[in-house]
XYZ file of C-alpha atoms in Angstrom:
295
model
C 103.076 121.340 109.079
C 103.880 119.960 112.977
C 101.997 116.546 114.039
C 100.801 118.934 117.100
C 99.428 121.824 114.509
C 98.316 118.771 112.067
C 96.126 117.599 115.274
C 94.762 121.041 116.472
C 93.140 121.885 112.871
C 91.679 118.925 112.459
C 90.005 119.722 116.304
C 89.362 122.994 114.699
C 87.377 121.620 111.993
C 84.907 118.628 114.226
C 84.204 121.439 116.719
C 82.391 124.009 113.383
C 80.674 120.677 112.002
C 77.019 120.930 111.829
C 74.752 117.534 112.937
C 74.286 116.748 109.250
C 78.055 116.746 109.283
C 78.691 114.712 112.106
C 76.012 111.931 111.314
C 78.109 111.769 107.845
C 81.419 111.391 109.581
C 80.244 108.948 111.690
C 78.520 106.328 109.424
C 81.881 106.784 106.514
C 83.766 106.062 109.876
C 81.884 102.672 110.762
C 81.774 101.407 107.177
C 85.449 101.986 107.147
C 85.962 99.833 110.104
C 83.844 97.157 109.065
C 85.554 96.820 105.982
C 88.565 96.907 107.406
C 87.416 94.149 109.998
C 86.683 91.952 107.076
C 89.821 92.369 105.286
C 92.102 91.464 108.601
C 90.381 88.908 109.800
C 90.822 86.857 106.033
C 94.388 87.445 106.574
C 94.270 85.867 108.921
C 95.809 82.022 108.290
C 93.123 79.803 109.138
C 90.599 82.440 109.525
C 87.210 81.024 109.716
C 86.042 84.415 108.198
C 87.161 82.276 104.201
C 85.202 79.610 105.485
C 82.239 81.511 106.331
C 82.180 83.327 102.916
C 82.152 80.071 101.188
C 79.428 78.783 103.159
C 77.549 81.925 102.214
C 77.990 81.380 98.299
C 76.615 77.986 98.834
C 73.698 79.334 101.379
C 72.560 81.734 98.057
C 73.199 78.757 95.524
C 70.352 76.767 97.522
C 68.311 79.652 97.746
C 65.326 79.915 94.956
C 66.883 81.773 92.295
C 65.218 85.155 92.470
C 66.163 85.653 95.757
C 69.699 84.031 95.001
C 69.902 86.620 92.511
C 68.724 89.374 94.601
C 71.401 88.826 97.330
C 74.409 88.743 94.752
C 73.086 91.942 93.512
C 73.380 93.485 96.704
C 77.023 91.475 97.379
C 77.798 93.569 94.744
C 76.054 96.896 95.784
C 78.100 96.545 99.323
C 81.595 95.791 98.102
C 82.187 97.671 95.256
C 81.289 100.963 97.110
C 84.568 99.968 99.286
C 86.813 99.691 96.061
C 86.436 95.524 95.984
C 87.459 94.138 92.793
C 84.823 93.698 90.157
C 86.146 90.565 88.849
C 86.025 87.672 91.718
C 82.308 88.676 91.774
C 81.515 87.911 88.292
C 83.140 84.694 88.079
C 81.602 83.740 91.278
C 78.366 84.942 89.522
C 79.471 83.024 86.672
C 80.418 79.676 89.490
C 77.120 80.395 90.923
C 73.933 81.533 88.620
C 75.509 80.032 84.460
C 76.916 82.052 81.595
C 73.349 83.860 81.105
C 72.030 84.735 84.474
C 75.458 85.347 85.905
C 76.108 88.089 83.145
C 72.497 89.972 84.105
C 73.462 89.449 87.958
C 76.731 90.813 87.339
C 75.340 93.948 84.937
C 72.928 94.508 87.899
C 74.982 94.252 90.829
C 77.837 96.196 88.949
C 76.004 98.996 88.079
C 74.267 99.596 91.905
C 77.314 99.435 93.515
C 78.907 101.998 90.487
C 75.719 104.114 91.507
C 76.268 104.107 94.978
C 79.645 105.801 94.659
C 79.060 108.199 92.536
C 76.004 109.804 94.564
C 78.338 109.121 97.598
C 81.060 110.731 95.517
C 78.199 114.751 94.827
C 76.702 113.888 98.507
C 78.791 111.763 101.470
C 82.196 111.876 100.751
C 81.858 114.423 97.998
C 84.985 116.528 100.120
C 87.262 113.223 100.126
C 86.357 113.123 96.069
C 87.852 115.974 95.187
C 90.769 116.030 97.344
C 91.727 112.558 95.647
C 90.755 114.684 92.421
C 92.917 116.748 93.122
C 96.015 114.958 94.762
C 97.320 112.919 91.606
C 98.564 113.607 88.023
C 97.156 111.377 86.396
C 93.519 111.773 87.829
C 93.907 115.349 86.457
C 94.655 114.241 83.148
C 91.677 111.928 83.334
C 89.664 115.254 84.186
C 91.177 117.354 81.519
C 90.099 114.124 78.993
C 86.792 114.248 80.289
C 86.142 117.140 79.756
C 86.641 116.296 75.586
C 84.779 113.523 75.228
C 83.615 112.073 78.725
C 81.621 109.170 77.399
C 84.685 107.878 75.720
C 86.683 107.951 78.862
C 84.717 106.840 80.902
C 84.247 103.322 78.633
C 87.829 103.047 78.269
C 88.564 103.548 81.455
C 86.124 100.611 82.142
C 88.325 98.050 80.208
C 91.415 99.059 80.952
C 93.099 98.234 84.312
C 95.392 101.168 84.465
C 93.753 103.103 86.474
C 91.805 102.169 89.664
C 88.138 101.569 88.608
C 86.797 101.233 92.094
C 88.795 104.869 92.260
C 87.158 106.629 89.576
C 83.964 105.506 90.119
C 84.283 108.421 92.915
C 86.229 111.072 90.908
C 83.472 110.956 87.501
C 80.732 112.802 89.944
C 83.827 115.540 91.025
C 84.300 115.811 87.033
C 80.921 117.082 86.333
C 79.805 113.600 84.735
C 76.189 113.870 84.570
C 74.231 110.351 86.062
C 72.603 109.059 82.767
C 76.087 109.843 80.595
C 78.207 107.785 83.730
C 75.638 105.421 83.650
C 74.873 104.219 79.963
C 78.693 105.049 79.005
C 79.790 102.234 82.479
C 77.277 99.862 81.347
C 78.815 99.675 78.016
C 82.360 99.214 79.684
C 81.706 97.109 81.822
C 79.880 94.426 79.266
C 82.839 92.859 77.209
C 84.938 91.698 80.041
C 82.346 90.968 82.746
C 80.983 88.696 80.424
C 83.648 86.874 79.723
C 84.836 86.357 83.364
C 80.763 85.500 83.879
C 81.465 83.096 81.076
C 84.846 81.442 82.896
C 83.051 81.468 85.868
C 80.750 79.058 84.482
C 83.420 76.862 82.256
C 84.986 76.454 85.875
C 81.619 75.174 87.649
C 81.764 72.897 84.582
C 85.675 71.882 84.967
C 84.355 71.339 88.553
C 81.732 69.129 88.063
C 83.604 66.750 85.931
C 86.789 66.699 87.807
C 83.974 64.936 90.813
C 82.552 63.095 87.842
C 85.184 61.839 85.995
C 83.098 62.742 83.089
C 85.091 63.836 79.535
C 85.296 66.380 77.997
C 88.090 68.385 80.545
C 90.295 69.350 77.588
C 87.732 70.829 75.930
C 86.201 73.504 78.792
C 90.227 73.871 79.318
C 90.409 74.957 75.710
C 87.363 77.194 76.087
C 89.018 78.894 79.272
C 92.128 79.399 77.739
C 90.319 81.352 74.777
C 88.391 82.880 77.440
C 91.085 84.529 78.497
C 93.980 85.214 75.638
C 90.563 87.249 73.953
C 89.819 89.284 77.695
C 94.081 90.074 77.330
C 93.623 91.127 74.147
C 90.826 93.255 74.936
C 92.608 95.295 77.351
C 95.565 95.480 75.555
C 93.601 97.576 72.773
C 91.707 99.352 75.170
C 95.056 100.154 76.583
C 97.373 101.604 74.004
C 93.897 103.869 73.004
C 93.279 105.029 77.054
C 97.605 105.561 76.778
C 97.437 108.139 73.844
C 93.967 110.523 75.308
C 95.894 110.741 78.647
C 99.175 111.246 76.820
C 97.523 114.173 75.201
C 95.908 115.517 78.187
C 99.656 115.085 79.801
C 101.157 116.972 77.243
C 98.296 119.932 77.901
C 98.547 119.797 81.507
C 102.529 120.556 81.180
C 101.909 123.131 78.557
C 99.623 124.526 80.386
C 97.194 124.679 77.864
C 93.915 126.545 77.855
C 91.560 123.618 75.865
C 88.845 125.548 74.082
C 86.190 123.439 72.102
C 84.306 123.706 68.918
C 81.149 124.255 70.613
C 82.568 127.119 73.115
C 84.185 129.352 70.440
C 82.016 132.589 69.898
C 81.407 134.178 66.401
C 82.146 138.103 68.418
C 83.903 139.389 70.970
C 81.801 141.640 72.927
C 82.181 144.911 72.495
C 82.712 146.001 75.782
C 85.674 143.310 76.535
C 89.465 143.930 75.402
C 91.893 141.525 76.547
C 95.353 141.863 77.704
C 98.226 139.734 77.511
C 97.183 137.276 80.021
C 93.910 136.621 78.014
C 92.208 138.506 81.416
C 89.089 140.122 80.502
C 88.824 143.849 80.988
C 85.558 145.718 81.343
C 85.619 149.243 79.811
C 83.553 151.369 81.092
C 83.495 155.340 80.005
C 85.895 156.221 82.669
C 88.768 153.419 81.191
C 91.374 154.985 79.457
C 91.505 153.725 76.176
C 95.056 153.608 73.847
C 95.077 151.768 70.386
C 97.733 151.460 69.054
C 99.274 151.508 64.919
């Protein structure tokens, strides 16, 4: 397709947009523009944006506890739908609020972000999410595996980094996974590493205070951080191994073009008015259809 024909096709699609479609397009464009602008400003050398970000974090920490928790949860809910990695947010939550409340804030914020992605994927960004699902073989394999055991796959993908979690936040909604199953599975999957990273963030705060005050116990805190990092690596390695096995099975099924039939879908008896040809296409027979039987 030439460039001219491509833009002609885009223009024709825009002409047929409804007013709801225009609203969705404008809102999506504004959100994307804001996000790209912030990212570019952060990459500029000596950019004041990073300083503003740290100033905001300090300001949040000085607010009343309940208000700072709400604001940090909103930060999760704003950044996650735009593909922001959750690990830095967890470290910040631990640094600001400590291990316990940092974990609570992180879990609620992560679930808020995942929920926004889910409902965007079935409303505002549905067409885009479906296109992404069909664009890569790995996503098709995940879709295949999700049909067999969605809870297991969602938990594994939340822990393992081999698949982009921000993208999966949108794709699971298009795979037919119900919200209750999606949210509960996501909750179970995000808790282990989230708690570890929040704990590392809380130790980093203690470590910074110890350096500034010249207090003892620096070596002990460094050991704790090392143990937490090693634990997280171990969890990731083990979960990634099992996730790769599931994905490889699904990949093989795609390569072999196997139609997977699960036990719950198998009927004990075939309907009397159905015959099947060599391609397993159902043929409905009526009284006018000639029937041939072979020995």
